Each structure stands twice: as C-alpha cells, then as structure tokens.
Short mmCIF file of C-alpha atoms (C1' of nucleotides) in Angstrom, two decimals:
data_model
loop_
_atom_site.label_atom_id
_atom_site.label_comp_id
_atom_site.label_asym_id
_atom_site.label_seq_id
_atom_site.Cartn_x
_atom_site.Cartn_y
_atom_site.Cartn_z
CA UNK A 1 19.00 70.92 147.48
CA UNK A 2 18.75 67.27 148.45
CA UNK A 3 15.89 65.16 147.26
CA UNK A 4 14.45 62.97 149.94
CA UNK A 5 15.92 61.93 153.22
CA UNK A 6 15.16 58.72 155.02
CA UNK A 7 15.21 58.50 158.73
CA UNK A 8 17.53 55.78 160.08
CA UNK A 9 19.93 56.31 157.22
CA UNK A 10 19.57 54.08 154.26
CA UNK A 11 23.08 54.94 153.13
CA UNK A 12 24.34 53.08 156.17
CA UNK A 13 22.63 50.02 154.79
CA UNK A 14 24.23 50.62 151.41
CA UNK A 15 27.67 51.06 152.94
CA UNK A 16 27.38 47.80 154.81
CA UNK A 17 26.24 45.98 151.73
CA UNK A 18 29.03 47.33 149.56
CA UNK A 19 31.59 46.65 152.28
CA UNK A 20 30.52 43.03 152.49
CA UNK A 21 30.84 42.69 148.77
CA UNK A 22 34.26 44.30 148.47
CA UNK A 23 35.68 42.54 151.52
CA UNK A 24 34.44 39.25 150.12
CA UNK A 25 36.05 39.87 146.76
CA UNK A 26 39.41 41.21 147.85
CA UNK A 27 39.88 40.53 151.54
CA UNK A 28 39.90 42.94 154.42
CA UNK A 29 43.45 44.21 154.17
CA UNK A 30 43.35 45.49 150.62
CA UNK A 31 39.98 47.28 150.64
CA UNK A 32 40.09 50.91 151.78
CA UNK A 33 37.18 52.84 153.19
CA UNK A 34 37.48 55.08 150.16
CA UNK A 35 36.85 52.08 147.92
CA UNK A 36 33.72 51.37 149.92
CA UNK A 37 32.36 54.90 150.06
CA UNK A 38 33.08 55.46 146.40
CA UNK A 39 31.18 52.40 145.24
CA UNK A 40 28.36 53.17 147.66
CA UNK A 41 28.21 56.75 146.41
CA UNK A 42 28.66 58.08 149.93
CA UNK A 43 31.12 60.31 151.68
CA UNK A 44 34.32 59.08 153.30
CA UNK A 45 33.28 60.47 156.66
CA UNK A 46 30.11 58.40 156.59
CA UNK A 47 31.99 55.28 157.62
CA UNK A 48 33.43 56.85 160.73
CA UNK A 49 30.07 58.38 161.48
CA UNK A 50 28.08 55.17 161.19
CA UNK A 51 30.60 52.57 162.29
CA UNK A 52 33.03 54.50 164.45
CA UNK A 53 36.05 53.48 162.44
CA UNK A 54 37.21 51.20 159.69
CA UNK A 55 37.78 48.49 162.27
CA UNK A 56 34.26 49.01 163.55
CA UNK A 57 32.95 48.33 160.08
CA UNK A 58 35.07 45.22 159.76
CA UNK A 59 33.98 43.98 163.16
CA UNK A 60 30.34 44.40 162.19
CA UNK A 61 30.78 42.61 158.88
CA UNK A 62 32.59 39.78 160.60
CA UNK A 63 29.94 39.47 163.27
CA UNK A 64 27.03 39.53 160.86
CA UNK A 65 28.69 36.93 158.68
CA UNK A 66 29.94 34.47 161.21
CA UNK A 67 27.22 34.47 163.83
CA UNK A 68 24.52 32.73 161.80
CA UNK A 69 27.04 30.08 160.75
CA UNK A 70 28.07 29.29 164.27
CA UNK A 71 24.52 29.32 165.53
CA UNK A 72 23.38 26.91 162.88
CA UNK A 73 26.36 24.71 163.59
CA UNK A 74 25.45 24.46 167.24
CA UNK A 75 21.80 23.81 166.50
CA UNK A 76 22.67 21.04 164.08
CA UNK A 77 25.09 19.44 166.51
CA UNK A 78 22.52 19.64 169.31
CA UNK A 79 20.01 17.92 167.07
CA UNK A 80 22.45 15.19 166.14
CA UNK A 81 23.46 14.50 169.72
CA UNK A 82 19.83 14.32 170.71
CA UNK A 83 19.08 12.02 167.80
CA UNK A 84 21.88 9.65 168.85
CA UNK A 85 20.97 10.10 172.49
CA UNK A 86 24.45 10.45 173.93
CA UNK A 87 26.06 7.81 171.76
CA UNK A 88 28.82 8.83 169.40
CA UNK A 89 27.46 10.53 166.31
CA UNK A 90 28.69 9.03 163.02
CA UNK A 91 31.66 11.02 161.81
CA UNK A 92 30.19 12.10 158.49
CA UNK A 93 27.17 13.59 160.23
CA UNK A 94 29.32 15.62 162.58
CA UNK A 95 31.33 16.98 159.70
CA UNK A 96 28.22 17.84 157.77
CA UNK A 97 26.84 19.75 160.75
CA UNK A 98 30.08 21.69 160.73
CA UNK A 99 30.28 22.58 157.06
CA UNK A 100 26.70 22.63 155.80
CA UNK A 101 26.02 26.01 157.46
CA UNK A 102 28.76 27.47 155.29
CA UNK A 103 26.27 27.23 152.47
CA UNK A 104 22.86 27.47 154.05
CA UNK A 105 23.55 30.55 156.15
CA UNK A 106 24.15 32.68 153.09
CA UNK A 107 20.51 33.66 152.86
CA UNK A 108 20.60 35.53 156.11
CA UNK A 109 22.88 38.10 154.52
CA UNK A 110 22.51 40.35 151.51
CA UNK A 111 25.33 38.55 149.76
CA UNK A 112 25.36 36.13 146.87
CA UNK A 113 26.30 32.63 147.97
CA UNK A 114 29.71 32.48 146.33
CA UNK A 115 30.66 35.83 147.84
CA UNK A 116 29.35 34.80 151.23
CA UNK A 117 31.54 31.69 151.17
CA UNK A 118 34.53 33.68 150.08
CA UNK A 119 33.96 36.15 152.89
CA UNK A 120 33.90 33.26 155.33
CA UNK A 121 37.20 32.10 153.91
CA UNK A 122 38.80 35.47 154.58
CA UNK A 123 37.42 35.57 158.09
CA UNK A 124 38.60 32.08 158.98
CA UNK A 125 42.09 32.85 157.78
CA UNK A 126 42.40 35.85 160.07
CA UNK A 127 44.37 35.29 163.28
CA UNK A 128 41.75 34.46 165.90
CA UNK A 129 42.91 37.18 168.26
CA UNK A 130 42.31 39.91 165.69
CA UNK A 131 38.58 39.22 165.61
CA UNK A 132 36.10 40.92 167.92
CA UNK A 133 36.31 39.27 171.32
CA UNK A 134 32.77 37.95 171.16
CA UNK A 135 33.49 36.29 167.84
CA UNK A 136 36.69 34.74 169.12
CA UNK A 137 34.76 33.22 172.02
CA UNK A 138 31.99 32.06 169.74
CA UNK A 139 34.38 30.38 167.35
CA UNK A 140 36.43 28.79 170.10
CA UNK A 141 33.27 27.50 171.72
CA UNK A 142 31.95 25.93 168.54
CA UNK A 143 35.35 24.46 167.70
CA UNK A 144 35.58 22.88 171.13
CA UNK A 145 32.18 21.29 170.91
CA UNK A 146 32.90 19.85 167.50
CA UNK A 147 36.34 18.64 168.51
CA UNK A 148 34.79 16.74 171.37
CA UNK A 149 32.07 15.31 169.15
CA UNK A 150 34.65 14.14 166.65
CA UNK A 151 36.80 12.66 169.40
CA UNK A 152 33.79 10.74 170.59
CA UNK A 153 33.20 9.41 167.09
CA UNK A 154 36.82 8.32 166.79
CA UNK A 155 37.68 6.94 170.22
CA UNK A 156 40.73 5.07 168.99
CA UNK A 157 42.52 8.15 167.73
CA UNK A 158 44.84 9.85 170.21
CA UNK A 159 44.07 13.43 171.19
CA UNK A 160 47.25 14.74 169.59
CA UNK A 161 46.69 12.92 166.32
CA UNK A 162 43.16 14.18 166.23
CA UNK A 163 44.16 17.77 166.90
CA UNK A 164 46.47 17.71 163.92
CA UNK A 165 44.00 16.05 161.63
CA UNK A 166 41.36 18.60 162.53
CA UNK A 167 43.96 21.26 161.86
CA UNK A 168 44.47 19.81 158.39
CA UNK A 169 40.74 19.64 157.74
CA UNK A 170 40.40 23.27 158.75
CA UNK A 171 43.04 24.23 156.23
CA UNK A 172 41.29 22.30 153.49
CA UNK A 173 38.01 24.00 154.35
CA UNK A 174 39.45 27.51 154.24
CA UNK A 175 41.16 26.77 150.95
CA UNK A 176 37.91 25.47 149.51
CA UNK A 177 36.06 28.60 150.59
CA UNK A 178 38.64 30.99 149.17
CA UNK A 179 39.29 29.27 145.86
CA UNK A 180 35.99 28.25 144.46
CA UNK A 181 36.88 29.48 140.99
CA UNK A 182 37.72 25.84 140.47
CA UNK A 183 34.02 25.12 140.59
CA UNK A 184 33.54 26.85 137.28
CA UNK A 185 36.73 25.49 135.79
CA UNK A 186 36.00 21.92 136.73
CA UNK A 187 32.38 21.24 137.22
CA UNK A 188 30.17 20.06 134.43
CA UNK A 189 26.94 21.09 136.06
CA UNK A 190 26.04 24.68 135.30
CA UNK A 191 23.51 25.67 137.93
CA UNK A 192 25.01 27.05 141.10
CA UNK A 193 23.80 24.97 143.97
CA UNK A 194 23.77 21.36 142.78
CA UNK A 195 27.50 21.43 142.08
CA UNK A 196 28.18 23.19 145.34
CA UNK A 197 26.24 20.47 147.11
CA UNK A 198 28.33 17.92 145.30
CA UNK A 199 31.46 19.74 146.40
CA UNK A 200 30.28 19.66 149.97
CA UNK A 201 29.73 15.93 149.69
CA UNK A 202 33.22 15.52 148.33
CA UNK A 203 34.62 17.56 151.17
CA UNK A 204 32.78 15.57 153.81
CA UNK A 205 34.08 12.29 152.44
CA UNK A 206 37.58 13.70 152.18
CA UNK A 207 37.55 15.03 155.72
CA UNK A 208 36.09 11.86 157.15
CA UNK A 209 38.68 9.71 155.42
CA UNK A 210 41.51 11.95 156.56
CA UNK A 211 40.28 12.09 160.13
CA UNK A 212 39.94 8.32 160.29
CA UNK A 213 43.27 8.01 158.56
CA UNK A 214 42.28 4.84 156.80
CA UNK A 215 42.09 2.96 160.04
CA UNK A 216 38.50 2.28 160.85
CA UNK A 217 35.54 2.59 158.48
CA UNK A 218 33.33 3.22 161.51
CA UNK A 219 34.11 3.22 165.22
CA UNK A 220 33.61 -0.54 165.37
CA UNK A 221 35.65 -2.67 167.77
CA UNK A 222 39.21 -2.68 166.32
CA UNK A 223 40.92 -0.40 168.82
CA UNK A 224 44.49 -0.68 167.61
CA UNK A 225 47.49 0.74 169.43
CA UNK A 226 48.72 4.03 168.11
CA UNK A 227 51.85 4.21 166.01
CA UNK A 228 53.56 7.59 165.94
CA UNK A 229 54.88 7.79 162.42
CA UNK A 230 55.60 5.35 159.68
CA UNK A 231 58.37 6.79 157.56
CA UNK B 1 83.94 58.11 158.30
CA UNK B 2 82.79 54.57 157.47
CA UNK B 3 84.58 51.58 158.87
CA UNK B 4 85.15 48.86 156.33
CA UNK B 5 83.46 48.28 153.06
CA UNK B 6 83.25 45.02 151.19
CA UNK B 7 83.31 44.76 147.49
CA UNK B 8 80.17 43.38 145.88
CA UNK B 9 78.06 44.90 148.56
CA UNK B 10 77.60 42.93 151.68
CA UNK B 11 74.67 45.16 152.66
CA UNK B 12 72.78 43.65 149.74
CA UNK B 13 73.27 40.30 151.39
CA UNK B 14 72.05 41.68 154.71
CA UNK B 15 69.01 43.26 153.10
CA UNK B 16 68.03 40.00 151.48
CA UNK B 17 68.48 38.12 154.72
CA UNK B 18 66.41 40.58 156.73
CA UNK B 19 63.76 40.68 154.02
CA UNK B 20 63.40 36.92 154.10
CA UNK B 21 63.05 37.00 157.85
CA UNK B 22 60.45 39.78 157.97
CA UNK B 23 58.45 38.42 155.06
CA UNK B 24 58.41 35.03 156.71
CA UNK B 25 57.19 36.43 160.00
CA UNK B 26 54.54 38.84 158.77
CA UNK B 27 53.80 38.08 155.13
CA UNK B 28 54.62 40.14 152.09
CA UNK B 29 51.80 42.64 152.19
CA UNK B 30 52.41 44.07 155.63
CA UNK B 31 56.20 44.51 155.51
CA UNK B 32 57.42 47.80 154.08
CA UNK B 33 60.82 48.41 152.56
CA UNK B 34 61.44 50.79 155.43
CA UNK B 35 60.94 47.97 157.90
CA UNK B 36 63.55 46.00 156.02
CA UNK B 37 66.13 48.75 155.61
CA UNK B 38 65.72 49.83 159.21
CA UNK B 39 66.38 46.38 160.62
CA UNK B 40 69.23 45.86 158.18
CA UNK B 41 70.70 49.24 159.10
CA UNK B 42 70.73 50.28 155.50
CA UNK B 43 69.23 53.10 153.52
CA UNK B 44 65.80 53.07 151.92
CA UNK B 45 67.25 53.73 148.52
CA UNK B 46 69.42 50.64 148.75
CA UNK B 47 66.47 48.40 148.01
CA UNK B 48 65.58 50.17 144.83
CA UNK B 49 69.23 50.23 143.89
CA UNK B 50 69.94 46.58 144.49
CA UNK B 51 66.61 45.00 143.60
CA UNK B 52 65.03 47.53 141.29
CA UNK B 53 61.92 47.89 143.36
CA UNK B 54 60.04 46.42 146.28
CA UNK B 55 58.48 43.95 143.89
CA UNK B 56 61.90 43.02 142.61
CA UNK B 57 62.94 42.16 146.13
CA UNK B 58 59.84 40.09 146.66
CA UNK B 59 60.33 38.30 143.37
CA UNK B 60 63.88 37.43 144.35
CA UNK B 61 62.89 36.17 147.77
CA UNK B 62 60.14 34.08 146.24
CA UNK B 63 62.45 32.63 143.64
CA UNK B 64 65.23 31.80 146.07
CA UNK B 65 62.76 30.16 148.42
CA UNK B 66 60.68 28.14 146.06
CA UNK B 67 63.17 26.99 143.47
CA UNK B 68 65.10 24.54 145.65
CA UNK B 69 61.81 23.07 146.85
CA UNK B 70 60.50 22.45 143.38
CA UNK B 71 63.81 21.12 142.16
CA UNK B 72 64.05 18.66 145.00
CA UNK B 73 60.47 17.65 144.39
CA UNK B 74 61.19 16.82 140.78
CA UNK B 75 64.37 14.95 141.63
CA UNK B 76 62.57 12.87 144.22
CA UNK B 77 59.74 12.07 141.87
CA UNK B 78 62.17 11.14 139.10
CA UNK B 79 63.93 8.80 141.50
CA UNK B 80 60.67 7.21 142.56
CA UNK B 81 59.44 6.68 139.04
CA UNK B 82 62.75 5.12 138.11
CA UNK B 83 62.65 2.92 141.19
CA UNK B 84 59.20 1.66 140.28
CA UNK B 85 60.15 1.52 136.62
CA UNK B 86 57.02 2.97 135.12
CA UNK B 87 54.59 1.24 137.43
CA UNK B 88 52.42 3.35 139.68
CA UNK B 89 54.33 4.67 142.68
CA UNK B 90 52.67 3.94 146.02
CA UNK B 91 50.63 6.95 147.05
CA UNK B 92 52.45 7.64 150.29
CA UNK B 93 55.76 7.83 148.51
CA UNK B 94 54.46 10.33 145.99
CA UNK B 95 53.11 12.50 148.74
CA UNK B 96 56.35 12.33 150.65
CA UNK B 97 58.28 13.40 147.57
CA UNK B 98 55.96 16.37 147.40
CA UNK B 99 56.13 17.53 151.00
CA UNK B 100 59.50 16.37 152.32
CA UNK B 101 61.34 19.14 150.43
CA UNK B 102 59.32 21.64 152.46
CA UNK B 103 61.60 20.72 155.33
CA UNK B 104 64.84 19.59 153.77
CA UNK B 105 65.29 22.55 151.44
CA UNK B 106 65.53 24.96 154.34
CA UNK B 107 69.28 24.56 154.55
CA UNK B 108 69.85 26.09 151.15
CA UNK B 109 68.66 29.43 152.55
CA UNK B 110 69.89 31.56 155.39
CA UNK B 111 66.63 31.07 157.24
CA UNK B 112 65.75 29.04 160.28
CA UNK B 113 63.59 26.05 159.42
CA UNK B 114 60.37 27.29 161.03
CA UNK B 115 60.70 30.63 159.29
CA UNK B 116 61.48 28.94 156.00
CA UNK B 117 58.33 26.87 156.23
CA UNK B 118 56.28 29.88 157.14
CA UNK B 119 57.67 31.77 154.19
CA UNK B 120 56.64 28.89 151.96
CA UNK B 121 53.17 29.13 153.40
CA UNK B 122 52.88 32.79 152.47
CA UNK B 123 54.17 32.12 148.99
CA UNK B 124 51.77 29.25 148.33
CA UNK B 125 48.82 31.31 149.45
CA UNK B 126 49.58 34.05 146.93
CA UNK B 127 47.51 34.01 143.77
CA UNK B 128 49.61 32.12 141.25
CA UNK B 129 49.48 34.90 138.68
CA UNK B 130 51.06 37.40 141.07
CA UNK B 131 54.28 35.41 141.23
CA UNK B 132 57.17 35.92 138.82
CA UNK B 133 56.32 34.23 135.54
CA UNK B 134 59.14 31.73 135.83
CA UNK B 135 57.93 30.67 139.28
CA UNK B 136 54.37 30.30 138.07
CA UNK B 137 55.56 28.01 135.30
CA UNK B 138 57.78 26.09 137.68
CA UNK B 139 54.98 25.54 140.15
CA UNK B 140 52.46 24.61 137.50
CA UNK B 141 54.91 22.18 136.00
CA UNK B 142 55.64 20.45 139.30
CA UNK B 143 51.94 20.36 140.20
CA UNK B 144 51.12 18.74 136.88
CA UNK B 145 53.73 16.05 137.25
CA UNK B 146 52.58 15.21 140.75
CA UNK B 147 48.94 15.26 139.77
CA UNK B 148 49.65 12.73 137.07
CA UNK B 149 51.70 10.59 139.42
CA UNK B 150 48.91 10.59 141.98
CA UNK B 151 46.35 9.80 139.31
CA UNK B 152 48.46 6.84 138.32
CA UNK B 153 48.57 5.66 141.91
CA UNK B 154 44.81 5.96 142.23
CA UNK B 155 43.48 4.75 138.91
CA UNK B 156 39.99 4.15 140.21
CA UNK B 157 39.40 7.77 141.23
CA UNK B 158 37.82 10.00 138.62
CA UNK B 159 39.79 12.98 137.39
CA UNK B 160 37.32 15.44 138.83
CA UNK B 161 37.25 13.79 142.24
CA UNK B 162 41.00 13.71 142.29
CA UNK B 163 41.34 17.37 141.34
CA UNK B 164 39.20 18.37 144.28
CA UNK B 165 40.94 16.10 146.72
CA UNK B 166 44.31 17.46 145.67
CA UNK B 167 42.85 20.91 146.13
CA UNK B 168 41.90 19.98 149.69
CA UNK B 169 45.32 18.53 150.41
CA UNK B 170 46.93 21.72 149.14
CA UNK B 171 44.84 23.74 151.55
CA UNK B 172 45.80 21.51 154.44
CA UNK B 173 49.46 21.83 153.51
CA UNK B 174 49.40 25.61 153.37
CA UNK B 175 47.58 25.79 156.67
CA UNK B 176 50.15 23.51 158.24
CA UNK B 177 53.00 25.67 156.98
CA UNK B 178 51.48 28.91 158.18
CA UNK B 179 50.28 27.79 161.60
CA UNK B 180 53.01 25.73 163.11
CA UNK B 181 52.67 27.45 166.47
CA UNK B 182 50.57 24.40 167.25
CA UNK B 183 53.78 22.39 167.21
CA UNK B 184 54.88 24.04 170.42
CA UNK B 185 51.44 24.03 171.93
CA UNK B 186 50.81 20.40 171.25
CA UNK B 187 53.96 18.41 170.84
CA UNK B 188 55.61 16.69 173.72
CA UNK B 189 58.99 16.39 172.08
CA UNK B 190 61.16 19.46 172.62
CA UNK B 191 63.85 19.26 169.95
CA UNK B 192 62.90 20.86 166.67
CA UNK B 193 63.21 18.30 163.96
CA UNK B 194 61.93 15.03 165.41
CA UNK B 195 58.50 16.48 166.07
CA UNK B 196 58.46 18.14 162.67
CA UNK B 197 59.26 14.80 161.13
CA UNK B 198 56.42 13.31 163.08
CA UNK B 199 54.15 16.06 161.83
CA UNK B 200 55.17 15.32 158.28
CA UNK B 201 54.35 11.68 158.83
CA UNK B 202 50.96 12.64 160.16
CA UNK B 203 50.36 14.85 157.18
CA UNK B 204 51.32 12.15 154.71
CA UNK B 205 48.96 9.66 156.28
CA UNK B 206 46.20 12.24 156.40
CA UNK B 207 46.67 13.23 152.78
CA UNK B 208 46.87 9.64 151.59
CA UNK B 209 43.70 8.70 153.41
CA UNK B 210 41.87 11.73 152.08
CA UNK B 211 43.00 11.16 148.53
CA UNK B 212 42.01 7.52 148.62
CA UNK B 213 38.78 8.48 150.29
CA UNK B 214 38.62 5.19 152.14
CA UNK B 215 38.30 3.25 148.93
CA UNK B 216 41.41 1.26 148.20
CA UNK B 217 44.19 0.53 150.66
CA UNK B 218 46.82 0.19 147.93
CA UNK B 219 46.70 0.15 144.13
CA UNK B 220 47.46 -3.56 143.98
CA UNK B 221 46.68 -5.36 140.74
CA UNK B 222 43.34 -3.64 140.03
CA UNK B 223 44.55 -1.67 137.03
CA UNK B 224 41.91 0.86 136.19
CA UNK B 225 41.61 2.36 132.70
CA UNK B 226 43.93 5.32 132.77
CA UNK B 227 44.32 7.26 129.55
CA UNK B 228 46.85 9.91 130.55
CA UNK B 229 50.31 9.07 129.27
CA UNK B 230 53.09 11.56 128.99
CA UNK B 231 56.40 10.11 127.88
"C1'" DC C 1 98.18 57.33 143.27
"C1'" DG C 2 94.09 58.47 140.81
"C1'" DC C 3 90.41 57.41 137.63
"C1'" DG C 4 85.90 55.51 136.94
"C1'" DA C 5 82.44 52.56 138.52
"C1'" DT C 6 79.92 51.22 142.42
"C1'" DT C 7 77.53 52.07 146.65
"C1'" DT C 8 75.83 55.09 150.41
"C1'" DG C 9 72.92 58.58 152.59
"C1'" DA C 10 69.76 62.37 153.39
"C1'" DA C 11 66.26 64.80 151.44
"C1'" DT C 12 62.34 65.01 148.71
"C1'" DC C 13 58.26 63.76 145.80
"C1'" DA C 14 53.65 62.33 144.98
"C1'" DC C 15 50.27 59.58 146.64
"C1'" DG C 16 46.81 56.88 149.37
"C1'" DC C 17 45.45 55.97 153.77
"C1'" DG C 18 42.19 56.53 158.18
"C1'" DT C 19 40.45 60.08 160.60
"C1'" DT C 20 38.75 64.73 161.95
"C1'" DT C 21 36.67 69.04 161.39
"C1'" DG C 22 33.23 72.45 160.61
"C1'" DA C 23 29.54 73.96 157.88
"C1'" DC C 24 25.11 72.97 156.31
"C1'" DA C 25 20.56 70.68 155.10
"C1'" DC C 26 16.89 68.64 156.96
"C1'" DG C 27 12.48 67.57 159.75
"C1'" DG C 28 9.78 66.66 163.92
"C1'" DG C 29 8.62 68.43 168.81
"C1'" DC C 30 8.43 72.28 172.18
"C1'" DG D 1 9.16 80.03 164.35
"C1'" DC D 2 12.89 78.10 166.60
"C1'" DC D 3 15.90 74.53 168.01
"C1'" DC D 4 18.22 70.32 168.14
"C1'" DG D 5 19.43 65.78 166.83
"C1'" DT D 6 20.42 63.22 162.71
"C1'" DG D 7 22.89 62.86 158.31
"C1'" DT D 8 25.62 64.47 154.72
"C1'" DC D 9 29.44 66.75 152.54
"C1'" DA D 10 33.86 68.91 151.02
"C1'" DA D 11 38.13 69.85 152.75
"C1'" DA D 12 41.96 69.16 155.26
"C1'" DC D 13 45.32 66.87 158.60
"C1'" DG D 14 48.99 63.79 159.75
"C1'" DC D 15 51.17 59.90 158.59
"C1'" DG D 16 53.44 56.11 156.13
"C1'" DT D 17 54.28 54.40 151.84
"C1'" DG D 18 57.31 53.31 147.33
"C1'" DA D 19 60.14 55.70 144.49
"C1'" DT D 20 63.63 59.19 142.99
"C1'" DT D 21 67.29 62.51 143.04
"C1'" DC D 22 71.93 63.98 143.61
"C1'" DA D 23 76.09 64.66 146.03
"C1'" DA D 24 79.43 62.44 148.65
"C1'" DA D 25 81.87 58.43 150.04
"C1'" DT D 26 84.08 54.21 148.89
"C1'" DC D 27 86.32 50.68 146.34
"C1'" DG D 28 88.58 47.96 142.21
"C1'" DC D 29 91.98 48.34 139.28
"C1'" DG D 30 95.25 50.15 136.00
#
DNA sequence: CGCGATTTGAATCACGCGTTTGACACGGGC
DNA sequence: GCCCGTGTCAAACGCGTGATTCAAATCGCG
C-alpha cells in the first residue's frame, strides 16, 4: 500500500525541519504538535514516537539551534584573548564575538537566516530554567566568560553598573532578533545580508556606547570615581 | 444564603484586581479565566458577564494599565518642550519623560509597583496590532512624539540610525520591566523605591549613551539640518 | 412590600490539546 | 517462510479551555 520506505525515518527529519520553522515564526507556546504534523504531512503520534514528547521536540530544537552559536562565541572569544595575549580586548571586538555568531551560525541549520535569528530570539526570551539543563549550563558559561571579558575591557565601571548595562544590552539584542521586520520597513538595501551586517554594526556601536556610558572612549587612564545616579 | 451584596457589583472589582495580578505575574497567554475566577472566588460566567469575553477583560486591563503611563508621558514632554521653548530638549530629559511614568503611574492602579512594571513589560512585548485599537493609536502617537523630540535633540544622527537605536532602547526597556528579579539579586539597598530610582537613572544614562553612540556629549550650538517640523 | 433589572451559580457545550493505544505494513536476518 | 524491530496510521482518551444557558438569588427603587 505504501510506496517506498526509508530506513532511519526521513519523516523524522521533516518533522524537525517543520518544527523549527513553525517555532521560529510563532514561538514555542503557540505552536501545537498538530500544527507541526499537519504541515509535515505526518501523523500526530509520530512526534511522541520520534521525540518522546512535545517537550522533547522543543528541547532538541533548542539544543540544535543554540549550541553552534555558543560554540562559535567561545571560539571567537578564545581567539581574541589569544590575539591580545591576556590584555583587555577592545570592547567592540568582545561584543562582535558575542553577536556575530547570531548570523553566521545559521548555515549549520536547515533554516533561513531570518527565521534562524527569530528562533534565537524566542529561545533567549525563555526563562533560563525552562531550557534543557545542558543548555542552561552552556548559556550561563558563555555569559560568564563574556561578562568577565567586558569587565576587563571596562575596568572603571563598577560590577553592579556593568551587570545592569549588560542586562540592557541583552534586552536590546533579543528585541532585535524578534522584530527584524523593521529591516524591510527601514532599510534601503534590498539584498539580505549586507543590510543585516549593517544592522549588526549598528548594534555593536550602540552596545559599546551604552556599556561605556559615555565615560571613556577606550579604557585609557581616566579612572573616575563612580557616581550612583544623576537625577 | 449569601451574606451581603453590594450594588454595582463589587465582585467585578475583585475580578479585575485579581486579573491584573495574575496577568502581571504570568503574562496574558498562560492565565485562564478559570484561574482568575477561582482566585477571586467568583464564577466562571462572571467574566463573560462583566467583560464580555476573556479578550474584553484583557483589553480592559491593558487600557487601564497603559493609559495613565502614556498620558503622563505626554504631559511631561509638553512641560519639557514648553520649558525649553521650542529649542531641543536635552536628551536625558526626554528619556526621563519617557520612562519615569513607568514607575510613577503605578499608584493609579490597585497593583504593587513591581507587578505594575511587570504588567507593562508584558503589554509592551505584545504585537502592537493585537492591542485594542485605541491603545495602538495611543502608543503610536506617543512613540511618534518622542521619536521627533529625540531626533531634535540629536540632529546629527540620521533618521535610519536613530530608528534602530530607539528600537534597541525599547528592547532594553522591556527587558528591564520583565526581569526585575535582578533588583533583589544585585542591589544592596533594601527598600523598594530608592533602588528602583537608581535603576531608572542607570537606564537613562545607558539609553542616552546608546542613542548618542559616543558622538556628541550634548547638542550644544551645532544645529544640524533637521527638516521634520510638526506644529 | 413587590416589581423589574441586575448578578450569581452550577451545569453544559464544543473544541483543541498532548498523549496513548493497538493494528498493520514493511524488510532484513535467522 | 517466519519473526521481530522499525515506522506509520487512525482512533480514542482525558483534560482544560472559552463560552453559553437558564434558573435562582439578590438588590434598587417606586
């Protein structure tokens, strides 16, 4: 009755692909496994068979999406710290090592770049403790390393100030990932990547300026005392 | 059988209060009308009776929450523009007029200040077109006025650059509203408001630095060619 | 008091959800 | 040929959801 069957289930591959797409478009909460199986022309039970449960599917999608990003982040930061041989890395370069993988890691998945970025946005806005444990550790680890690198680049900024500013930058990043429709409403350039590169450049300058808080253009001398608030 | 009944339904008041609280804590999507009626010790049907539907309740909560914020924003901006009599308002003051109402408007609701802020975070992260039409207009209107005011304060920044930087600032603001747990993890001060004021100060400095992008410390003399005039 | 409008409560409806079940089609190895 | 592991499928289960119904309770007011 059936045509041809593949060993190692090719419908599993299709399910994963469709799930990534739908989760990226609409977020994890609003997409049902029936949405996924319908679009993938598979049976509802297939999800529980292949991934154990809906949460198993989500965990896999999250892992596959986030792991390459974090790995590339670490590699880039390693490279930078080697390049500057223990000295503080210039702030902009640290930030770029943190955000550039948000674009370049897209290839390692079967997703278009805009959808991949959107998926990242959804993932980053989930409460950390709802992610698979391994991912939580991975993210915390990367965040720690980058926080320390940034602190080293901005020695005159107090730890508490810095924590908040990084918090703000994180929010800006997530918002950028989730709402890229603006790219097509605003940008003049038509082709996909050039404008996205430009956006990344904008973001890096924005983040660097906000982190420095207009104090120092570069960690040169001027180590002023820290005022708490000005209004 | 019943004890005392109030005219004009006091259970409606309780339902609204509980709804605000639950929506603030968990977001709109995950709270069911049964959660609300249960905690308010009312009947499920009461929500449909008093508010028409679940969406009617949400619309009301959104309206009651956001309106005072936007009104205070406009008033503050009016005051500033009068004070500076048509000249560009200093960037920090514009930003403060935009974000200070996020704190000070809390009193006009029956909600604790942290919950009020969190509720604002949920609302701002909804897609604009899912809000009640009047709220969408109100928000767009306020955003436009503030965008123009900021543009006036930063005449040397191109419109496209500015749009993106405001986009980033918006993301940082939403993230701050939604994840204030950090306040208790980080801050040394114990009492509620002083540290929140400090946080607001931090945010204003961050936003101002990011918007300026390290270019100009203040829009002194240097009057760039700005074409946008409104009234 | 007693009428009419307002408000309540319990039961019910139809639906979508994640998950489970059991039957059945394969296809390679004993 | 038979069997068994791998996939697939339709159907159903149990649950929670938003919404609705209708009778009873309650209150404002003449």
